[in-house]
């Protein structure tokens, strides 16, 4: 890594340059089609926020507008499970990229109900079950965790988005019942689905997300509060999983273009971690064919290109 110090790089200037250069990226993708309520979101919005391990923050565009975090919640669920139950979760979920869409049933059927990783829907459903079995109020535990990481108590679930996904998310229902039939889910399927869908419907801004991920760039310690969130070894592992599994079947291309651990969601958010430097969150609702934010990926590509910060 070209180890530039913050003082040597004008991060605010860099964000301005990215915003200008991105203009040609809008109109090429489609806002999320799998959750009807998300289709009402105007596609050409853009926000970006950076939170450094020194505690500095930089924002541009709609960086403080809350949006649907969707699969970004899978990182918080994984962290909460690691905090509560430690490594026992790996008996029920793998650590390999799936090479298939986030809601695919195919591999799960072939591989006996053990999801490939915690960042595809099947894996997150198993983790939600694991969390629910070890915590009386799994949803509340994750919500409070996220609010504390972001220092923002107003973070909440968008009930309309949750309802919309419940009415239309047939594939997730199929995944959950398949997992139950293979004994990969022990709890009540409807309750697990409800918690999973509601946590996907959390709304956060880019600034909330950049803050919430900074400990993953800072050896597990939240720079703002000094609180230790996860042990250093777990942080390395969460980052490794994001690098290999964080963008579904677009993960190889993302590593090639951007070169940092990151996680995306179909609400158009992508959050990246540059270990020992910063976390960076971007939001642009139009998605590519893999369900990843089209302009969001381009923004991160420009960010690592112009800063020289990459893990490779
Ligand atoms: N709630 C969405 C689903 O389960 C999340 C997908 C995503 O963000 O990738 O399909």
Short mmCIF file of C-alpha atoms and ligand atoms in Angstrom, two decimals:
data_model
loop_
_atom_site.label_atom_id
_atom_site.label_comp_id
_atom_site.label_asym_id
_atom_site.label_seq_id
_atom_site.Cartn_x
_atom_site.Cartn_y
_atom_site.Cartn_z
CA UNK A 1 0.00 0.00 0.00
CA UNK A 2 1.19 3.47 -0.84
CA UNK A 3 0.99 4.66 2.73
CA UNK A 4 -0.10 8.25 2.31
CA UNK A 5 -0.86 10.07 5.53
CA UNK A 6 -4.18 11.88 5.72
CA UNK A 7 -2.44 15.24 5.74
CA UNK A 8 -0.88 14.41 2.39
CA UNK A 9 -4.20 13.74 0.72
CA UNK A 10 -7.04 16.18 0.31
CA UNK A 11 -9.90 13.72 0.94
CA UNK A 12 -12.60 16.37 0.56
CA UNK A 13 -11.10 17.41 -2.78
CA UNK A 14 -10.98 13.79 -3.82
CA UNK A 15 -14.70 13.32 -3.03
CA UNK A 16 -15.53 16.43 -5.07
CA UNK A 17 -13.52 15.10 -8.02
CA UNK A 18 -15.26 11.72 -7.80
CA UNK A 19 -18.72 13.33 -7.71
CA UNK A 20 -17.89 15.30 -10.88
CA UNK A 21 -16.43 12.34 -12.74
CA UNK A 22 -19.35 10.08 -11.89
CA UNK A 23 -21.99 12.03 -13.78
CA UNK A 24 -21.79 9.73 -16.83
CA UNK A 25 -22.51 6.64 -14.68
CA UNK A 26 -26.15 7.49 -13.92
CA UNK A 27 -29.00 6.10 -16.01
CA UNK A 28 -27.08 2.92 -16.90
CA UNK A 29 -28.48 0.68 -14.14
CA UNK A 30 -31.83 -0.09 -12.55
CA UNK A 31 -33.01 0.55 -9.01
CA UNK A 32 -33.76 -2.64 -7.06
CA UNK A 33 -36.46 -4.67 -8.80
CA UNK A 34 -36.88 -7.43 -6.19
CA UNK A 35 -38.44 -5.22 -3.47
CA UNK A 36 -41.31 -3.10 -4.89
CA UNK A 37 -41.03 -0.37 -2.25
CA UNK A 38 -37.43 0.29 -3.31
CA UNK A 39 -38.54 0.94 -6.89
CA UNK A 40 -39.93 4.27 -5.70
CA UNK A 41 -36.42 5.53 -4.85
CA UNK A 42 -35.12 8.09 -7.42
CA UNK A 43 -32.17 6.43 -9.16
CA UNK A 44 -29.78 9.30 -9.77
CA UNK A 45 -28.99 10.10 -6.13
CA UNK A 46 -25.43 9.95 -4.88
CA UNK A 47 -23.74 10.29 -1.51
CA UNK A 48 -20.36 9.32 -0.13
CA UNK A 49 -18.76 9.48 3.32
CA UNK A 50 -15.33 8.67 4.69
CA UNK A 51 -14.44 8.03 8.34
CA UNK A 52 -10.75 7.72 9.12
CA UNK A 53 -9.11 5.80 11.96
CA UNK A 54 -7.99 9.24 13.26
CA UNK A 55 -11.64 10.20 13.74
CA UNK A 56 -11.83 12.59 10.77
CA UNK A 57 -14.96 12.52 8.60
CA UNK A 58 -15.65 13.75 5.07
CA UNK A 59 -18.96 13.82 3.20
CA UNK A 60 -20.29 14.72 -0.23
CA UNK A 61 -23.71 14.76 -1.91
CA UNK A 62 -26.56 12.98 -0.15
CA UNK A 63 -24.20 11.46 2.44
CA UNK A 64 -26.58 12.15 5.30
CA UNK A 65 -29.74 10.83 3.63
CA UNK A 66 -30.91 7.52 5.14
CA UNK A 67 -31.43 4.69 2.64
CA UNK A 68 -32.26 0.99 2.80
CA UNK A 69 -29.11 -0.87 3.86
CA UNK A 70 -30.42 -4.31 2.78
CA UNK A 71 -27.49 -6.78 2.71
CA UNK A 72 -25.13 -4.41 4.47
CA UNK A 73 -26.97 -5.62 7.59
CA UNK A 74 -25.36 -9.04 7.05
CA UNK A 75 -22.03 -7.62 8.28
CA UNK A 76 -23.62 -6.38 11.49
CA UNK A 77 -25.40 -9.70 12.05
CA UNK A 78 -22.12 -11.59 11.52
CA UNK A 79 -20.32 -9.34 13.99
CA UNK A 80 -23.07 -9.69 16.57
CA UNK A 81 -23.00 -13.47 16.23
CA UNK A 82 -19.20 -13.47 16.58
CA UNK A 83 -19.50 -11.32 19.71
CA UNK A 84 -22.12 -13.53 21.30
CA UNK A 85 -21.26 -17.08 20.28
CA UNK A 86 -17.72 -16.93 18.87
CA UNK A 87 -16.53 -19.38 16.24
CA UNK A 88 -19.26 -22.02 16.65
CA UNK A 89 -21.20 -20.44 13.77
CA UNK A 90 -18.70 -21.92 11.28
CA UNK A 91 -20.17 -25.37 11.94
CA UNK A 92 -23.25 -24.19 10.05
CA UNK A 93 -22.03 -21.82 7.38
CA UNK A 94 -19.03 -21.83 5.03
CA UNK A 95 -16.46 -19.24 4.03
CA UNK A 96 -16.31 -19.58 0.25
CA UNK A 97 -17.66 -17.26 -2.45
CA UNK A 98 -20.77 -18.67 -4.08
CA UNK A 99 -20.35 -17.39 -7.65
CA UNK A 100 -24.14 -17.22 -7.80
CA UNK A 101 -26.79 -14.54 -7.16
CA UNK A 102 -27.43 -13.55 -3.54
CA UNK A 103 -30.77 -15.34 -3.35
CA UNK A 104 -29.86 -18.50 -5.26
CA UNK A 105 -31.39 -21.80 -4.18
CA UNK A 106 -29.23 -23.96 -6.42
CA UNK A 107 -26.05 -24.45 -4.37
CA UNK A 108 -27.94 -24.83 -1.15
CA UNK A 109 -29.86 -27.77 -2.54
CA UNK A 110 -26.73 -29.45 -3.90
CA UNK A 111 -24.61 -28.82 -0.81
CA UNK A 112 -26.99 -30.23 1.77
CA UNK A 113 -28.28 -26.99 3.23
CA UNK A 114 -24.93 -25.53 4.34
CA UNK A 115 -24.73 -22.00 2.88
CA UNK A 116 -21.46 -21.05 1.21
CA UNK A 117 -20.91 -17.91 3.30
CA UNK A 118 -22.63 -15.50 5.72
CA UNK A 119 -23.14 -12.79 3.08
CA UNK A 120 -25.54 -14.60 0.78
CA UNK A 121 -29.16 -14.71 1.89
CA UNK A 122 -29.07 -18.36 2.95
CA UNK A 123 -26.00 -17.73 5.12
CA UNK A 124 -27.55 -14.68 6.73
CA UNK A 125 -30.73 -16.66 7.49
CA UNK A 126 -28.64 -19.31 9.28
CA UNK A 127 -26.80 -16.60 11.22
CA UNK A 128 -30.08 -14.94 12.17
CA UNK A 129 -31.28 -18.30 13.50
CA UNK A 130 -28.00 -18.71 15.42
CA UNK A 131 -28.38 -15.23 16.90
CA UNK A 132 -32.04 -15.77 17.79
CA UNK A 133 -31.14 -19.02 19.58
CA UNK A 134 -28.55 -17.22 21.69
CA UNK A 135 -30.24 -13.90 22.27
CA UNK A 136 -33.79 -13.21 23.43
CA UNK A 137 -34.25 -10.18 21.17
CA UNK A 138 -32.03 -10.61 18.11
CA UNK A 139 -33.52 -7.69 16.17
CA UNK A 140 -33.11 -5.30 19.07
CA UNK A 141 -29.56 -6.49 19.73
CA UNK A 142 -28.49 -5.72 16.14
CA UNK A 143 -30.38 -2.42 16.06
CA UNK A 144 -28.73 -1.21 19.28
CA UNK A 145 -25.34 -2.42 18.03
CA UNK A 146 -25.72 -0.41 14.82
CA UNK A 147 -27.00 2.68 16.63
CA UNK A 148 -24.06 2.61 18.99
CA UNK A 149 -21.47 2.08 16.21
CA UNK A 150 -22.95 5.01 14.26
CA UNK A 151 -23.54 7.18 17.34
CA UNK A 152 -27.06 7.72 16.00
CA UNK A 153 -30.07 6.61 18.05
CA UNK A 154 -32.50 7.61 15.32
CA UNK A 155 -31.51 4.71 13.03
CA UNK A 156 -34.66 2.64 12.52
CA UNK A 157 -36.38 0.02 10.40
CA UNK A 158 -38.47 1.25 7.46
CA UNK A 159 -41.73 -0.64 8.03
CA UNK A 160 -42.95 -0.10 4.45
CA UNK A 161 -39.81 -1.67 3.00
CA UNK A 162 -40.04 -4.61 5.42
CA UNK A 163 -43.71 -5.17 4.52
CA UNK A 164 -42.97 -4.92 0.81
CA UNK A 165 -40.23 -7.55 1.02
CA UNK A 166 -42.41 -9.83 3.15
CA UNK A 167 -45.12 -9.69 0.49
CA UNK A 168 -42.82 -10.43 -2.42
CA UNK A 169 -39.71 -12.21 -1.09
CA UNK A 170 -40.77 -15.72 -2.11
CA UNK A 171 -37.21 -16.86 -2.78
CA UNK A 172 -36.13 -16.04 0.76
CA UNK A 173 -39.11 -17.99 2.10
CA UNK A 174 -38.07 -20.93 -0.10
CA UNK A 175 -34.47 -20.65 1.15
CA UNK A 176 -35.57 -20.58 4.78
CA UNK A 177 -37.83 -23.61 4.43
CA UNK A 178 -35.10 -25.53 2.59
CA UNK A 179 -32.67 -24.65 5.38
CA UNK A 180 -35.19 -25.81 7.98
CA UNK A 181 -35.75 -29.10 6.17
CA UNK A 182 -31.97 -29.69 6.16
CA UNK A 183 -31.84 -28.79 9.88
CA UNK A 184 -29.63 -25.79 9.20
CA UNK A 185 -32.25 -23.60 10.85
CA UNK A 186 -33.45 -24.81 14.24
CA UNK A 187 -35.88 -22.04 15.16
CA UNK A 188 -39.24 -20.87 13.89
CA UNK A 189 -38.92 -20.17 10.14
CA UNK A 190 -41.44 -17.31 10.12
CA UNK A 191 -39.71 -15.56 13.00
CA UNK A 192 -36.26 -15.98 11.42
CA UNK A 193 -37.52 -14.59 8.11
CA UNK A 194 -39.22 -11.71 9.88
CA UNK A 195 -36.02 -10.74 11.74
CA UNK A 196 -33.88 -11.18 8.61
CA UNK A 197 -36.20 -9.02 6.47
CA UNK A 198 -36.60 -6.33 9.13
CA UNK A 199 -32.84 -6.00 9.60
CA UNK A 200 -32.44 -5.63 5.82
CA UNK A 201 -35.00 -2.80 6.02
CA UNK A 202 -32.83 -0.74 8.39
CA UNK A 203 -32.17 2.75 7.05
CA UNK A 204 -28.80 4.42 7.49
CA UNK A 205 -26.92 7.18 5.75
CA UNK A 206 -23.46 6.95 4.20
CA UNK A 207 -22.11 8.83 7.21
CA UNK A 208 -23.78 6.38 9.63
CA UNK A 209 -22.32 3.47 7.67
CA UNK A 210 -18.81 4.89 7.37
CA UNK A 211 -18.81 5.42 11.15
CA UNK A 212 -20.26 1.97 11.79
CA UNK A 213 -17.51 0.26 9.78
CA UNK A 214 -14.49 2.27 11.00
CA UNK A 215 -13.60 -0.27 13.69
CA UNK A 216 -13.03 -2.79 10.87
CA UNK A 217 -10.24 -0.47 9.65
CA UNK A 218 -8.96 0.09 13.17
CA UNK A 219 -8.23 -3.39 14.57
CA UNK A 220 -11.70 -3.67 16.07
CA UNK A 221 -11.67 -0.43 18.05
CA UNK A 222 -14.19 2.31 17.30
CA UNK A 223 -12.03 5.45 16.93
CA UNK A 224 -14.75 7.80 18.10
CA UNK A 225 -15.69 6.03 21.34
CA UNK A 226 -12.52 4.00 21.99
CA UNK A 227 -14.80 0.99 22.47
CA UNK A 228 -13.43 -2.43 21.46
CA UNK A 229 -16.04 -4.00 19.18
CA UNK A 230 -14.33 -7.19 18.04
CA UNK A 231 -10.95 -8.87 18.68
CA UNK A 232 -8.29 -8.12 16.05
CA UNK A 233 -8.34 -11.64 14.65
CA UNK A 234 -12.10 -11.54 14.08
CA UNK A 235 -11.73 -8.19 12.33
CA UNK A 236 -9.20 -9.68 9.92
CA UNK A 237 -11.63 -12.48 9.23
CA UNK A 238 -14.65 -10.26 8.67
CA UNK A 239 -12.56 -8.21 6.23
CA UNK A 240 -11.37 -11.39 4.47
CA UNK A 241 -14.99 -12.52 4.08
CA UNK A 242 -16.00 -9.16 2.67
CA UNK A 243 -13.11 -9.31 0.20
CA UNK A 244 -14.06 -12.78 -1.01
CA UNK A 245 -17.86 -12.79 -0.58
CA UNK A 246 -19.02 -9.19 -0.11
CA UNK A 247 -20.32 -8.47 -3.61
CA UNK A 248 -21.98 -11.72 -4.59
CA UNK A 249 -21.03 -12.93 -8.05
CA UNK A 250 -19.46 -9.54 -8.79
CA UNK A 251 -16.79 -9.96 -6.12
CA UNK A 252 -13.87 -10.86 -8.41
CA UNK A 253 -14.46 -7.90 -10.67
CA UNK A 254 -14.74 -5.63 -7.64
CA UNK A 255 -11.42 -6.90 -6.22
CA UNK A 256 -9.85 -6.29 -9.63
CA UNK A 257 -11.26 -2.80 -10.04
CA UNK A 258 -11.25 -1.52 -6.45
CA UNK A 259 -9.05 -3.85 -4.37
CA UNK A 260 -10.49 -3.49 -0.86
CA UNK A 261 -12.83 -5.52 1.39
CA UNK A 262 -16.39 -4.27 0.91
CA UNK A 263 -20.05 -5.19 1.25
CA UNK A 264 -22.94 -4.12 -0.96
CA UNK A 265 -26.72 -4.10 -0.63
CA UNK A 266 -29.55 -3.89 -3.16
CA UNK A 267 -30.56 -0.51 -1.72
CA UNK A 268 -27.52 0.81 -3.63
CA UNK A 269 -25.09 1.09 -0.73
CA UNK A 270 -21.52 -0.17 -0.75
CA UNK A 271 -19.16 0.14 2.23
CA UNK A 272 -15.43 -0.47 1.89
CA UNK A 273 -12.66 -0.86 4.44
CA UNK A 274 -9.06 0.17 3.93
CA UNK A 275 -7.35 -1.53 6.88
CA UNK A 276 -5.51 0.83 9.21
CA UNK A 277 -6.67 3.84 7.17
CA UNK A 278 -10.42 4.41 6.85
CA UNK A 279 -13.88 3.18 5.96
CA UNK A 280 -15.77 4.61 3.02
CA UNK A 281 -19.50 4.36 2.28
CA UNK A 282 -21.19 5.23 -0.98
CA UNK A 283 -24.83 5.26 -2.07
CA UNK A 284 -26.19 5.31 -5.60
CA UNK A 285 -29.45 3.33 -6.00
CA UNK A 286 -29.08 2.13 -9.60
CA UNK A 287 -27.77 -1.43 -9.65
CA UNK A 288 -25.82 -3.53 -12.13
CA UNK A 289 -26.81 -7.03 -13.23
CA UNK A 290 -25.37 -8.58 -10.05
CA UNK A 291 -27.38 -6.28 -7.77
CA UNK A 292 -24.42 -4.07 -6.85
CA UNK A 293 -24.50 -0.26 -7.06
CA UNK A 294 -23.21 0.68 -10.49
CA UNK A 295 -22.06 4.23 -9.73
CA UNK A 296 -21.11 3.16 -6.19
CA UNK A 297 -18.53 0.71 -7.50
CA UNK A 298 -17.19 3.31 -9.93
CA UNK A 299 -16.92 5.83 -7.08
CA UNK A 300 -14.89 3.40 -5.00
CA UNK A 301 -12.74 2.53 -8.00
CA UNK A 302 -11.91 6.23 -8.43
CA UNK A 303 -11.33 6.57 -4.69
CA UNK A 304 -8.69 3.83 -4.51
CA UNK A 305 -7.18 4.84 -7.86
CA UNK A 306 -6.64 8.48 -6.94
CA UNK A 307 -5.67 7.87 -3.30
CA UNK A 308 -3.38 4.94 -4.03
CA UNK A 309 -4.97 3.13 -1.06
CA UNK A 310 -5.58 -0.54 -1.76
CA UNK A 311 -4.76 -3.73 0.07
CA UNK A 312 -2.79 -5.03 -2.91
N1 LIG B 1 -33.34 -8.12 1.54
C1 LIG B 1 -32.69 -8.48 0.31
C2 LIG B 1 -32.97 -9.94 0.00
O1 LIG B 1 -33.02 -10.71 0.92
C3 LIG B 1 -31.21 -8.26 0.46
C4 LIG B 1 -30.45 -8.52 -0.81
C5 LIG B 1 -29.23 -7.66 -0.97
O2 LIG B 1 -29.13 -6.54 -0.48
O3 LIG B 1 -28.31 -8.10 -1.65
O4 LIG B 1 -33.14 -10.34 -1.11
#
